[in-house]
Structures are given as structure tokens and as C-alpha cells.
Amino acid sequence: MKNRIEEAFKNKPIFMPYFPLGYPDLQTSVDVIEALAKNGADLIEVGLSFSDPLADGPVIQQATQTALEKGITVKKALAALKELRARGVNIPLILMGYYNPMLAYGLEDFVRDAAQAGADGFIVPDLPIEEADEFESVIGDLPLIRMVAPTSSPERMEKIAREAKGFIYLVSVTGITGERKSIAEGLSDLIASVREHTDVPVCVGFGIGSPEQAREVGKIADGVIVGTACVRAVGSAQSPVEAARRFAAEFKDGLTRGR
Amino acid sequence: MSTLLNPKFGKYGGQFVPETLMPALIELEEAFVAARADGEFQKEFNRLLATFVGRPTPLTYAKRLSEKLGGAQIYLKREDLAHTGAHKINNALGQALLVKRMGKKRVIAETGAGQHGVASATAAALLGLECVVYMGAVDIARQEPNVFRMRLLGADVRPVNSGTKTLKDAINEAIRDWVTNVRDTHYLLGSALGPHPYPTMVREFQSVIGTEAREQILLEVGRLPDAVVACVGGGSNAIGIFSGFVDDAQVELIGVEAGGGGIESGKHAARFGDSSKGRVGVIHGTRTYVLQDEDGQIAETHSVSAGLDYAAVGPEHALLRDSERAFYTSATDAEALSAFQMLCHAEGIIPALESSHALAEVVKRAPQMRPDEILLVNVSGRGDKDLNTIMQKMDEE
């Protein structure tokens, strides 16, 4: 099997939206993710819901809470992932979720079932490098995407970046998920220091809310991660699928215009 | 990256937090280790414990309660007499002094019953720090006097309306604030839980309870107690008093969880007591026993006492339980309320509802012990804050 992540980064910068399975309900979320994939998304972070999402702002908190109320489980999410592959979604799909539901599922079972369902990697925001061994020991070839924050010291940055696989998730702001009015100052310095230690792509997330901001960040990063704005646009729409199509097209256009 | 102190308790504990917070945990550990070795810091901490908190808190022989129960001699460690009315002030002051040392200006805290919020607001006022307290909307309703107290002390009390609107959601919100403001803000976590170094640090600041109690009982009775009983929410008062006796193998250590409406009712906060829902997991930065459903979603908890109404237990308790050094049981809301009334009548002491869970175990256990045996119980706080809840409960009956 070819490496979908490497394929995706052949045309940089890439557009990477986040959307949680199960919101506003399971079937709609599958349709939404398919629509994102077929209208410009180069990689999708597929969200797994958790009752206590401590790194997320109110928009994603509410969406994942709704998903849980509507009955989403890890098992159902993996089945939905399989359905997406069956529908011909061929871009990389990275599962993003907190650690406890993965532990409760059984780590080895989770990784195996996720790989079989078509996942290309994992993002676990409450798993810093200090605690990553347990997960990485069962993960095989799939990458656990490492995160770098503006608060990371140069030593930590080096340690995180040196063994990174897939891509680096650079958190652009000190804070939780959610759009910001302006993109953090010093972002290009931050990206440059990460690049000193790794050849994997560096993608920026947290706080990017508009196609214009995406274009700005896309000038200096290999990928632009958009979570809250995507969830907000789709969640508030009369037709979520139509909104997803438009959202993906606008951001992709914003990112690639003039290139 | 390695920590200065062991971040784990056996397989429990650890640092399961977003990368943004890791540097702050490292900084905090460094400051804590340096402060611990610094005689001046210790001197200042001890001076405040003596002149501000009013330590040592007394050890009270509960003569009438002992006679009434007709078994062991019962001694009460009186944390209810500490300034602000509970043991929480020990840890709040310790951490607030560390904050000064780290040069940060703002502290945030979570609170369930409001005792830790009051303690944090107090320590912040004393040391001139800005203080924000996150509290679940449900807890705000049932602990109103403490909310007013915090505001009087200058704290900004922010209601939390997400999730179950109780302690765990207050912690989530405090962590979100901390992730956003980590450069100038310290998270003054109130119990022996969360990511390393909190469980170790909070135990050390609370170990004064056990150190004093051990000296006091030796002085008073001339020997160690046969058993030490404490309530366990996150577990800071328990780990504080246990720490004084953990090396004395002959002293039985007993932690009491909130049994709510009874384990079988499903409405409780007994992480160890409910083997179907209480399983090892990761929450709020630490690996420990957590009440959760099959999918790993954190379960809703119930207890008449807001301070015990939490889905996880401090990681050191998980190790003490696995190693069988400590024994954990639970008391229901009804048992706690009955023990509450018994202490009021028999000893003229109004205990906190949290502490009443420990007293409920004393009520069960003392009659089965001999009159020459000694039972030491930690009265972790006073009950003034609970009067509304208790009035309601008495009306219901």
C-alpha cells in the first residue's frame, strides 16, 4: 500500500480540515467528511469524541458532546471510517482523539481495527512524548503525529521533531482550539526552528479561521489545519453537506490561489 | 526529557497533558524541588502554617462518641479548625508560595465543595496574587456560602456550564485557562491528582497533617493508632494523614469513597468500589482508577458531598490499593448524614459532609474493635458550608 500521507504532501501547502464523526449525527458526518475529501481537502483529521476534551474550545466541545449524545462510540467511528474508504475517499484520514477511549477499547485492538478501517495515523493531544512509548510500541508503521507548541523549549522541540513521522502538528497559539483574529506572531521563526530538526512536513493548526488566514499560513507552512471554523460552518448550516463542499472549496482556493 | 522526581506511582500517575503545558510542568517541578531543599522556603511555609493557618491543629479525643459506639477509642484530627475551615489551606499556601518564587502573578483553581476555592482565594489575598476560581454550576448552587466567601476574598468565581457542571468540568475549564495563559499563570490544583508533579507536591504540602497526628497520638496515648480513616475524593486529606503512618506497617490505612445512593444504584463516586465502571484509565493528566463507561467516556458521579463527587482518584491511592497497603471502602449519602448528626450531638463538632464519610466508616468499625484499640479519623473540614444541603435533606426525610 502506498503511503497516503507522503502522497498528499507532494503538492504543498495542503489543506487539512478537522471534523468529528457523529456530528450532527453519524450519517451526516460521514457525508460531510466525504464532501470535504472530494472538494479540496488533502488530508482530514477525523475526530473521535471524548467527554472531557480539555484542549478544545467551546465549538468543538459542543460538537463532540452532541456526537456523544447521539450515541457515537469508537467502534461506530471505525465502522464509519471503513464506509468512507468504501465510498472512494482516498486521501489520508488521521484519527484525532483523547487517550482514554483508546485505552478503554484496548490499545492493540484499537490500532489494529483503526488500520483495518483505513486510518493513516493518529493524533492524541493528551499524549506528550513523555507518555508516547506505550502507544508507539503497538502502532506499527502508522505514525503518531507529534505536536510542538509555542511554549516548547528548543531542547524539547529538537527531541519532538527528531523522531517525528508523517508530519509535525505545530500548535500556532498558546491556548485551546478556536479561531483567532490574527495569526500568531513569530510563527515563521517557530516553523524554521522545527525544520532545523526534521524533514517531515510542518503543519500549523489552532486559530486559523478564514481562507485568507489559511493563505498567509500556507506561505510558510506545509499544511494548514482548520478545525473550529470547519465545525462551525458545517454545524450551523441548513445543509451540512453543501456547507462542507463550499467550505473545502473556499479554503482550498484560498490556499492555492496565485500559485 | 526526564523528570527530577519519579512521575509515577507504580503504573499510575504520569503526565498526560497537551504539549503546551509540558514546559510549565517541568518548570513547576524544578521550582518545587528547589523550594523543598531551600531552608528559607520551608521556614516561611512553616511560619505561615503556624501564624496564619493556626497549626498544629488539635487532636481531640472523642470520648462520648467512643462510649456511644462501644468499641475503639476514637481520636479526631481537627483539620476543621484550620483557617478557612479545611485542610485545603495547607496545599494552597504551599503552592502560592511557589508561585511567588516562580514570579507568576495569577493563579487559577478548580473547586468542588468550594473549600479549595476559598483556600486558594485566601492564599492569593495573603500573598497579593490575582485569583480565578472555576466551579461547576451545580456546585455553585449547592455551596453558595463558599461562593460568596471567595468573592469577598477578591477571587473571580467563574461558573462552568459544560459537561456535568461539577468538579471534573471545573478542572477541564481550569486546564483550558492554563493552556491559554500558561506563561503568567499557575494552576493551583487542589487535590493529589492531575499530572506530575501535582500528586507528589500536594502530598508533601498535606503531609503536615500526618506528621502532626503521629506526634500528637504518641504524646497523648504513647502508641500508634490501630487504624487511620480518611475520606477520599481526589484524596489529598487522606494522602496527607496516611503519609505520617505509611511506614508503620501495623497501622491500618482506610480510605472512604462516596457511595452516593449505594454502589448498586449506579449513582456514586466509588472508583474502587464499583469494579464494573471503575477501571484504570487516563483523565486530567494522570493514569488512575476512573469511573467510565465501556467506550471510555468519563461517567457521571453522584455524592451528597461536592468535594467527593469526582470520577477519578489520586494515582498514589491507586498504588496503595494495589499494594494492599491501604484499604478502600465507601459510605452512602445516608450513612454520611447519619454519622454527621452523630458527631454533632456526641461531640459538639459540625463536620463537613466529606469528612462525614470517614466518620461513617468509624461508626461501622469502632464497635467491632476492642476498647484498648485506637481509631484515628481525619476530620478534614467543618460543615458550615453544608448547612443548606443538610437542611434540604432533613426536610426530605
CSV table of C-alpha atoms in Angstrom, one decimal, chain B:
chain,number,residue,atom,x,y,z
B,1,MET,CA,13.4,14.6,28.8
B,2,SER,CA,13.4,13.2,32.2
B,3,THR,CA,11.8,14.4,35.4
B,4,LEU,CA,13.7,15.2,38.6
B,5,LEU,CA,11.3,13.2,40.7
B,6,ASN,CA,9.6,9.9,39.8
B,7,PRO,CA,6.5,10.9,37.9
B,8,LYS,CA,4.8,7.6,38.5
B,9,PHE,CA,3.3,5.6,41.4
B,10,GLY,CA,3.9,2.1,40.1
B,11,LYS,CA,2.0,2.1,36.9
B,12,TYR,CA,-0.2,5.0,37.9
B,13,GLY,CA,0.4,8.8,37.6
B,14,GLY,CA,2.4,10.3,34.7
B,15,GLN,CA,1.9,13.4,32.6
B,16,PHE,CA,-0.9,13.1,30.1
B,17,VAL,CA,-1.3,16.7,29.0
B,18,PRO,CA,-1.0,18.7,25.8
B,19,GLU,CA,2.5,19.7,24.8
B,20,THR,CA,1.7,23.3,25.5
B,21,LEU,CA,1.6,22.5,29.3
B,22,MET,CA,4.6,20.3,29.5
B,23,PRO,CA,7.1,23.1,29.9
B,24,ALA,CA,5.0,24.5,32.7
B,25,LEU,CA,5.0,21.2,34.5
B,26,ILE,CA,8.8,21.0,34.1
B,27,GLU,CA,9.2,24.5,35.5
B,28,LEU,CA,6.9,23.7,38.4
B,29,GLU,CA,8.8,20.5,39.2
B,30,GLU,CA,12.1,22.4,39.2
B,31,ALA,CA,10.6,25.1,41.5
B,32,PHE,CA,9.2,22.6,43.8
B,33,VAL,CA,12.4,20.6,44.1
B,34,ALA,CA,14.4,23.7,44.7
B,35,ALA,CA,12.0,25.1,47.3
B,36,ARG,CA,11.9,21.8,49.1
B,37,ALA,CA,15.7,21.9,49.5
B,38,ASP,CA,15.6,25.6,50.5
B,39,GLY,CA,15.5,26.1,54.3
B,40,GLU,CA,14.2,29.7,53.8
B,41,PHE,CA,11.2,28.4,51.8
B,42,GLN,CA,10.4,25.8,54.4
B,43,LYS,CA,10.8,28.3,57.2
B,44,GLU,CA,8.3,30.7,55.6
B,45,PHE,CA,5.9,27.9,54.8
B,46,ASN,CA,6.0,26.7,58.4
B,47,ARG,CA,5.7,30.2,59.8
B,48,LEU,CA,2.5,30.7,57.8
B,49,LEU,CA,1.2,27.4,58.8
B,50,ALA,CA,1.7,28.4,62.5
B,51,THR,CA,0.7,32.0,62.4
B,52,PHE,CA,-1.9,32.2,59.6
B,53,VAL,CA,-3.4,28.7,59.5
B,54,GLY,CA,-3.2,28.1,63.2
B,55,ARG,CA,-1.3,24.9,63.1
B,56,PRO,CA,-0.8,22.5,64.6
B,57,THR,CA,-4.5,21.6,64.5
B,58,PRO,CA,-5.5,19.8,67.7
B,59,LEU,CA,-6.0,16.1,68.2
B,60,THR,CA,-9.3,15.6,70.0
B,61,TYR,CA,-10.3,12.5,72.0
B,62,ALA,CA,-13.9,11.8,71.1
B,63,LYS,CA,-14.9,10.4,74.5
B,64,ARG,CA,-18.7,10.4,74.1
B,65,LEU,CA,-18.6,9.1,70.6
B,66,SER,CA,-16.2,6.3,71.7
B,67,GLU,CA,-18.5,5.4,74.6
B,68,LYS,CA,-21.6,5.5,72.4
B,69,LEU,CA,-20.1,3.2,69.8
B,70,GLY,CA,-18.8,0.9,72.5
B,71,GLY,CA,-15.5,-0.2,70.9
B,72,ALA,CA,-12.3,1.5,69.9
B,73,GLN,CA,-11.1,4.8,71.4
B,74,ILE,CA,-11.7,7.4,68.7
B,75,TYR,CA,-9.4,10.4,68.1
B,76,LEU,CA,-10.2,13.2,65.7
B,77,LYS,CA,-7.5,15.1,63.8
B,78,ARG,CA,-9.1,18.5,63.6
B,79,GLU,CA,-8.4,20.0,60.2
B,80,ASP,CA,-11.8,21.6,60.5
B,81,LEU,CA,-10.1,24.1,62.8
B,82,ALA,CA,-7.5,25.2,60.3
B,83,HIS,CA,-8.1,28.7,58.9
B,84,THR,CA,-10.8,28.7,56.2
B,85,GLY,CA,-12.2,25.5,57.7
B,86,ALA,CA,-10.5,22.6,56.0
B,87,HIS,CA,-7.1,21.0,55.2
B,88,LYS,CA,-7.1,22.6,51.7
B,89,ILE,CA,-5.3,25.7,53.0
B,90,ASN,CA,-2.1,23.7,53.6
B,91,ASN,CA,-1.7,23.0,50.0
B,92,ALA,CA,-3.0,26.3,48.7
B,93,LEU,CA,-0.4,28.2,50.8
B,94,GLY,CA,2.4,25.9,49.8
B,95,GLN,CA,1.7,26.3,46.1
B,96,ALA,CA,1.0,30.1,46.4
B,97,LEU,CA,4.5,30.5,47.9
B,98,LEU,CA,5.9,28.5,45.0
B,99,VAL,CA,4.0,30.9,42.6
B,100,LYS,CA,5.8,33.9,44.2
B,101,ARG,CA,9.1,32.0,43.8
B,102,MET,CA,8.4,31.4,40.1
B,103,GLY,CA,7.5,35.0,39.6
B,104,LYS,CA,4.0,34.4,38.3
B,105,LYS,CA,1.2,36.8,39.1
B,106,ARG,CA,-2.0,34.9,38.5
B,107,VAL,CA,-3.4,31.7,39.9
B,108,ILE,CA,-6.4,29.7,38.8
B,109,ALA,CA,-8.1,27.0,40.7
B,110,GLU,CA,-10.9,24.5,40.4
B,111,THR,CA,-13.2,23.8,43.3
B,112,GLY,CA,-16.0,21.3,44.0
B,113,ALA,CA,-17.2,21.9,47.6
B,114,GLY,CA,-15.7,25.4,47.5
B,115,GLN,CA,-13.1,24.6,50.2
B,116,HIS,CA,-10.2,24.6,47.8
B,117,GLY,CA,-11.6,27.7,46.1
B,118,VAL,CA,-11.8,29.5,49.4
B,119,ALA,CA,-8.3,28.3,50.4
B,120,SER,CA,-6.9,29.5,47.1
B,121,ALA,CA,-8.6,32.8,47.3
B,122,THR,CA,-7.3,33.2,50.8
B,123,ALA,CA,-3.7,32.3,49.9
B,124,ALA,CA,-3.9,34.7,46.9
B,125,ALA,CA,-5.2,37.5,49.0
B,126,LEU,CA,-2.5,37.0,51.6
B,127,LEU,CA,0.3,36.9,49.0
B,128,GLY,CA,-1.1,39.5,46.6
B,129,LEU,CA,-1.9,37.3,43.7
B,130,GLU,CA,-4.8,37.5,41.2
B,131,CYS,CA,-7.1,34.6,41.6
B,132,VAL,CA,-9.7,33.0,39.3
B,133,VAL,CA,-11.8,30.0,40.5
B,134,TYR,CA,-13.7,27.7,38.2
B,135,MET,CA,-16.7,26.0,39.8
B,136,GLY,CA,-19.4,23.8,38.2
B,137,ALA,CA,-22.8,25.5,38.1
B,138,VAL,CA,-24.3,22.6,40.0
B,139,ASP,CA,-21.7,23.0,42.8
B,140,ILE,CA,-22.3,26.8,42.8
B,141,ALA,CA,-25.9,26.2,43.6
B,142,ARG,CA,-25.2,23.7,46.5
B,143,GLN,CA,-22.3,25.6,48.0
B,144,GLU,CA,-23.5,29.1,47.9
B,145,PRO,CA,-21.8,30.4,51.1
B,146,ASN,CA,-18.4,29.4,49.8
B,147,VAL,CA,-19.0,31.2,46.6
B,148,PHE,CA,-19.7,34.4,48.5
B,149,ARG,CA,-16.7,33.8,50.6
B,150,MET,CA,-14.4,33.5,47.6
B,151,ARG,CA,-15.8,36.7,46.1
B,152,LEU,CA,-15.3,38.5,49.4
B,153,LEU,CA,-11.7,37.4,49.3
B,154,GLY,CA,-11.3,39.1,45.9
B,155,ALA,CA,-11.5,36.0,43.7
B,156,ASP,CA,-13.2,35.9,40.4
B,157,VAL,CA,-15.6,32.9,40.6
B,158,ARG,CA,-16.5,31.6,37.1
B,159,PRO,CA,-19.4,29.2,36.7
B,160,VAL,CA,-18.7,26.2,34.4
B,161,ASN,CA,-21.7,25.0,32.4
B,162,SER,CA,-20.1,22.4,30.3
B,163,GLY,CA,-20.5,18.6,30.8
B,164,THR,CA,-21.9,17.6,34.1
B,165,LYS,CA,-21.3,21.1,35.6
B,166,THR,CA,-19.4,19.6,38.6
B,167,LEU,CA,-15.8,19.3,39.7
B,168,LYS,CA,-14.4,17.4,36.7
B,169,ASP,CA,-15.8,20.1,34.3
B,170,ALA,CA,-14.3,22.8,36.6
B,171,ILE,CA,-10.9,21.0,36.2
B,172,ASN,CA,-11.3,20.9,32.4
B,173,GLU,CA,-12.1,24.6,32.3
B,174,ALA,CA,-9.1,25.4,34.6
B,175,ILE,CA,-6.8,23.4,32.4
B,176,ARG,CA,-8.2,25.3,29.3
B,177,ASP,CA,-7.4,28.6,31.0
B,178,TRP,CA,-4.0,27.3,31.9
B,179,VAL,CA,-3.2,26.2,28.4
B,180,THR,CA,-4.1,29.7,27.2
B,181,ASN,CA,-2.4,31.7,29.9
B,182,VAL,CA,0.4,29.4,31.0
B,183,ARG,CA,3.2,31.9,30.7
B,184,ASP,CA,2.0,34.1,33.6
B,185,THR,CA,-0.5,31.7,35.3
B,186,HIS,CA,-0.1,28.9,37.8
B,187,TYR,CA,-2.7,26.2,38.1
B,188,LEU,CA,-3.3,25.8,41.8
B,189,LEU,CA,-4.6,22.3,41.7
B,190,GLY,CA,-6.4,21.4,44.9
B,191,SER,CA,-6.0,17.6,45.3
B,192,ALA,CA,-3.4,14.9,44.9
B,193,LEU,CA,-4.3,14.2,41.3
B,194,GLY,CA,-3.5,15.6,37.9
B,195,PRO,CA,-0.2,15.3,36.1
B,196,HIS,CA,3.2,15.0,37.8
B,197,PRO,CA,4.4,16.8,39.9
B,198,TYR,CA,0.9,17.6,41.4
B,199,PRO,CA,0.2,14.4,43.2
B,200,THR,CA,3.7,14.4,44.8
B,201,MET,CA,3.7,18.1,45.6
B,202,VAL,CA,0.2,18.2,47.1
B,203,ARG,CA,1.0,15.2,49.2
B,204,GLU,CA,4.1,16.9,50.5
B,205,PHE,CA,2.2,20.1,51.4
B,206,GLN,CA,-0.5,18.0,53.1
B,207,SER,CA,1.9,15.7,54.9
B,208,VAL,CA,1.9,18.1,57.8
B,209,ILE,CA,-1.4,16.5,58.8
B,210,GLY,CA,0.1,13.1,59.2
B,211,THR,CA,3.3,14.4,60.8
B,212,GLU,CA,1.4,16.3,63.4
B,213,ALA,CA,-1.1,13.5,64.0
B,214,ARG,CA,1.6,10.9,64.6
B,215,GLU,CA,3.4,13.1,67.1
B,216,GLN,CA,0.2,14.0,68.8
B,217,ILE,CA,-1.1,10.5,69.3
B,218,LEU,CA,2.3,9.3,70.5
B,219,LEU,CA,2.3,12.1,73.0
B,220,GLU,CA,-1.3,11.6,74.1
B,221,VAL,CA,-1.6,7.8,74.2
B,222,GLY,CA,2.0,6.6,74.0
B,223,ARG,CA,1.5,4.4,71.0
B,224,LEU,CA,0.4,4.5,67.3
B,225,PRO,CA,-3.2,4.1,66.3
B,226,ASP,CA,-4.5,0.7,65.1
B,227,ALA,CA,-6.2,2.3,62.1
B,228,VAL,CA,-6.4,5.7,60.4
B,229,VAL,CA,-9.5,6.7,58.5
B,230,ALA,CA,-10.0,9.4,55.9
B,231,CYS,CA,-12.4,10.3,53.1
B,232,VAL,CA,-11.1,10.1,49.6
B,233,GLY,CA,-12.3,12.3,46.7
B,234,GLY,CA,-9.2,13.2,44.8
B,235,GLY,CA,-7.5,12.1,48.1
B,236,SER,CA,-5.4,14.9,49.4
B,237,ASN,CA,-6.5,14.9,53.0
B,238,ALA,CA,-6.2,11.1,53.0
B,239,ILE,CA,-2.8,11.0,51.5
B,240,GLY,CA,-1.7,13.8,53.9
B,241,ILE,CA,-2.7,11.9,57.0
B,242,PHE,CA,-1.6,8.5,55.6
B,243,SER,CA,1.8,9.8,54.8
B,244,GLY,CA,2.5,10.0,58.5
B,245,PHE,CA,1.8,6.3,59.0
B,246,VAL,CA,2.5,4.6,55.8
B,247,ASP,CA,5.9,3.3,57.0
B,248,ASP,CA,4.3,1.9,60.2
B,249,ALA,CA,3.1,-1.4,58.8
B,250,GLN,CA,1.0,-2.2,61.9
B,251,VAL,CA,-1.2,0.9,61.3
B,252,GLU,CA,-4.2,0.0,59.0
B,253,LEU,CA,-5.0,2.8,56.5
B,254,ILE,CA,-8.6,3.1,55.4
B,255,GLY,CA,-9.9,5.4,52.7
B,256,VAL,CA,-13.6,6.0,52.3
B,257,GLU,CA,-15.1,6.9,48.9
B,258,ALA,CA,-18.5,8.4,48.3
B,259,GLY,CA,-21.1,5.6,48.0
B,260,GLY,CA,-23.9,8.1,47.0
B,261,GLY,CA,-27.1,6.2,46.7
B,262,GLY,CA,-25.3,2.9,47.0
B,263,ILE,CA,-22.9,1.1,44.6
B,264,GLU,CA,-25.8,-0.9,43.1
B,265,SER,CA,-27.7,2.3,42.3
B,266,GLY,CA,-25.0,3.4,39.9
B,267,LYS,CA,-25.2,6.9,41.5
B,268,HIS,CA,-21.9,7.2,43.4
B,269,ALA,CA,-18.3,8.2,43.2
B,270,ALA,CA,-16.7,4.9,44.3
B,271,ARG,CA,-13.9,4.4,41.8
B,272,PHE,CA,-12.5,1.4,43.7
B,273,GLY,CA,-15.9,0.2,45.0
B,274,ASP,CA,-17.5,-0.3,41.6
B,275,SER,CA,-15.4,-2.9,39.7
B,276,SER,CA,-17.6,-2.6,36.5
B,277,LYS,CA,-17.3,1.1,36.0
B,278,GLY,CA,-14.1,1.9,37.9
B,279,ARG,CA,-11.3,0.9,35.6
B,280,VAL,CA,-7.7,2.1,35.0
B,281,GLY,CA,-7.7,5.0,32.6
B,282,VAL,CA,-6.3,8.4,31.9
B,283,ILE,CA,-8.1,11.6,33.0
B,284,HIS,CA,-6.9,15.1,33.8
B,285,GLY,CA,-3.3,14.2,33.1
B,286,THR,CA,-2.9,11.1,35.2
B,287,ARG,CA,-3.4,7.4,34.9
B,288,THR,CA,-5.5,6.0,37.7
B,289,TYR,CA,-8.8,4.4,38.5
B,290,VAL,CA,-11.6,6.2,36.7
B,291,LEU,CA,-15.4,5.7,36.6
B,292,GLN,CA,-16.1,5.3,32.9
B,293,ASP,CA,-18.4,3.6,30.5
B,294,GLU,CA,-17.4,0.8,28.1
B,295,ASP,CA,-16.4,3.4,25.5
B,296,GLY,CA,-14.0,5.2,27.8
B,297,GLN,CA,-16.3,8.2,28.4
B,298,ILE,CA,-16.0,9.5,31.9
B,299,ALA,CA,-19.0,8.6,33.9
B,300,GLU,CA,-21.3,10.9,35.8
B,301,THR,CA,-20.8,10.7,39.5
B,302,HIS,CA,-23.1,11.4,42.5
B,303,SER,CA,-22.5,12.3,46.1
B,304,VAL,CA,-24.2,14.5,48.6
B,305,SER,CA,-20.8,16.0,49.2
B,306,ALA,CA,-19.5,18.1,46.3
B,307,GLY,CA,-15.9,17.5,47.4
B,308,LEU,CA,-16.1,13.7,46.8
B,309,ASP,CA,-18.1,14.0,43.7
B,310,TYR,CA,-15.3,13.2,41.2
B,311,ALA,CA,-14.8,10.3,38.8
B,312,ALA,CA,-11.1,9.7,39.4
B,313,VAL,CA,-8.9,9.1,42.4
B,314,GLY,CA,-5.4,10.3,43.0
B,315,PRO,CA,-2.8,8.0,41.5
B,316,GLU,CA,-0.9,7.3,44.7
B,317,HIS,CA,-4.1,5.9,46.2
B,318,ALA,CA,-4.4,3.5,43.2
B,319,LEU,CA,-0.9,2.2,44.1
B,320,LEU,CA,-1.6,2.0,47.8
B,321,ARG,CA,-4.7,0.0,47.0
B,322,ASP,CA,-3.0,-2.4,44.5
B,323,SER,CA,-0.2,-3.0,47.0
B,324,GLU,CA,-2.8,-3.5,49.7
B,325,ARG,CA,-1.0,-1.0,52.0
B,326,ALA,CA,-4.3,0.8,52.2
B,327,PHE,CA,-7.9,-0.5,52.2
B,328,TYR,CA,-10.7,1.4,50.5
B,329,THR,CA,-14.4,1.2,51.2
B,330,SER,CA,-17.4,3.5,50.7
B,331,ALA,CA,-20.1,5.2,52.7
B,332,THR,CA,-23.5,6.1,51.2
B,333,ASP,CA,-25.1,9.6,51.4
B,334,ALA,CA,-27.4,8.3,54.1
B,335,GLU,CA,-24.6,6.8,56.2
B,336,ALA,CA,-22.6,10.0,55.9
B,337,LEU,CA,-25.6,12.1,57.0
B,338,SER,CA,-26.2,9.9,60.0
B,339,ALA,CA,-22.6,10.0,61.0
B,340,PHE,CA,-22.7,13.8,60.6
B,341,GLN,CA,-25.6,14.1,63.1
B,342,MET,CA,-23.9,11.7,65.5
B,343,LEU,CA,-20.7,13.8,65.7
B,344,CYS,CA,-22.8,17.0,66.1
B,345,HIS,CA,-24.6,15.5,69.1
B,346,ALA,CA,-21.9,13.5,70.7
B,347,GLU,CA,-19.0,15.8,70.4
B,348,GLY,CA,-20.3,19.3,69.6
B,349,ILE,CA,-18.4,19.3,66.3
B,350,ILE,CA,-20.1,20.0,62.9
B,351,PRO,CA,-18.0,18.2,60.3
B,352,ALA,CA,-18.0,18.7,56.6
B,353,LEU,CA,-20.1,16.2,54.6
B,354,GLU,CA,-16.9,14.9,53.0
B,355,SER,CA,-15.4,14.2,56.5
B,356,SER,CA,-18.7,12.6,57.5
B,357,HIS,CA,-17.9,9.8,55.0
B,358,ALA,CA,-14.8,8.9,57.1
B,359,LEU,CA,-16.9,9.2,60.2
B,360,ALA,CA,-19.5,6.8,58.8
B,361,GLU,CA,-16.7,4.2,58.5
B,362,VAL,CA,-15.8,4.9,62.1
B,363,VAL,CA,-19.4,4.2,63.1
B,364,LYS,CA,-19.3,0.9,61.3
B,365,ARG,CA,-15.8,-0.2,62.5
B,366,ALA,CA,-15.4,1.1,66.1
B,367,PRO,CA,-18.0,-1.2,67.6
B,368,GLN,CA,-16.1,-4.2,66.2
B,369,MET,CA,-12.8,-3.1,67.8
B,370,ARG,CA,-11.7,-3.6,71.4
B,371,PRO,CA,-11.7,-0.7,73.9
B,372,ASP,CA,-7.9,-0.8,74.0
B,373,GLU,CA,-7.7,-0.2,70.3
B,374,ILE,CA,-7.3,3.3,68.8
B,375,LEU,CA,-9.0,4.7,65.7
B,376,LEU,CA,-7.8,8.0,64.3
B,377,VAL,CA,-10.0,9.8,61.9
B,378,ASN,CA,-9.2,12.9,59.8
B,379,VAL,CA,-12.0,15.5,60.2
B,380,SER,CA,-10.8,17.2,57.0
B,381,GLY,CA,-13.2,20.1,57.2
B,382,ARG,CA,-16.0,21.8,59.0
B,383,GLY,CA,-19.6,21.6,57.9
B,384,ASP,CA,-20.8,25.2,57.9
B,385,LYS,CA,-20.7,25.2,54.1
B,386,ASP,CA,-23.0,22.2,54.0
B,387,LEU,CA,-25.9,23.6,56.2
B,388,ASN,CA,-28.1,24.3,53.2
B,389,THR,CA,-27.7,20.8,51.8
B,390,ILE,CA,-28.3,19.2,55.2
B,391,MET,CA,-31.4,21.3,55.8
B,392,GLN,CA,-32.8,20.2,52.5
B,393,LYS,CA,-32.0,16.6,53.2
B,394,MET,CA,-33.6,16.8,56.7
B,395,ASP,CA,-36.7,18.3,55.1
B,396,GLU,CA,-36.9,15.5,52.6
B,397,GLU,CA,-37.0,12.9,55.5
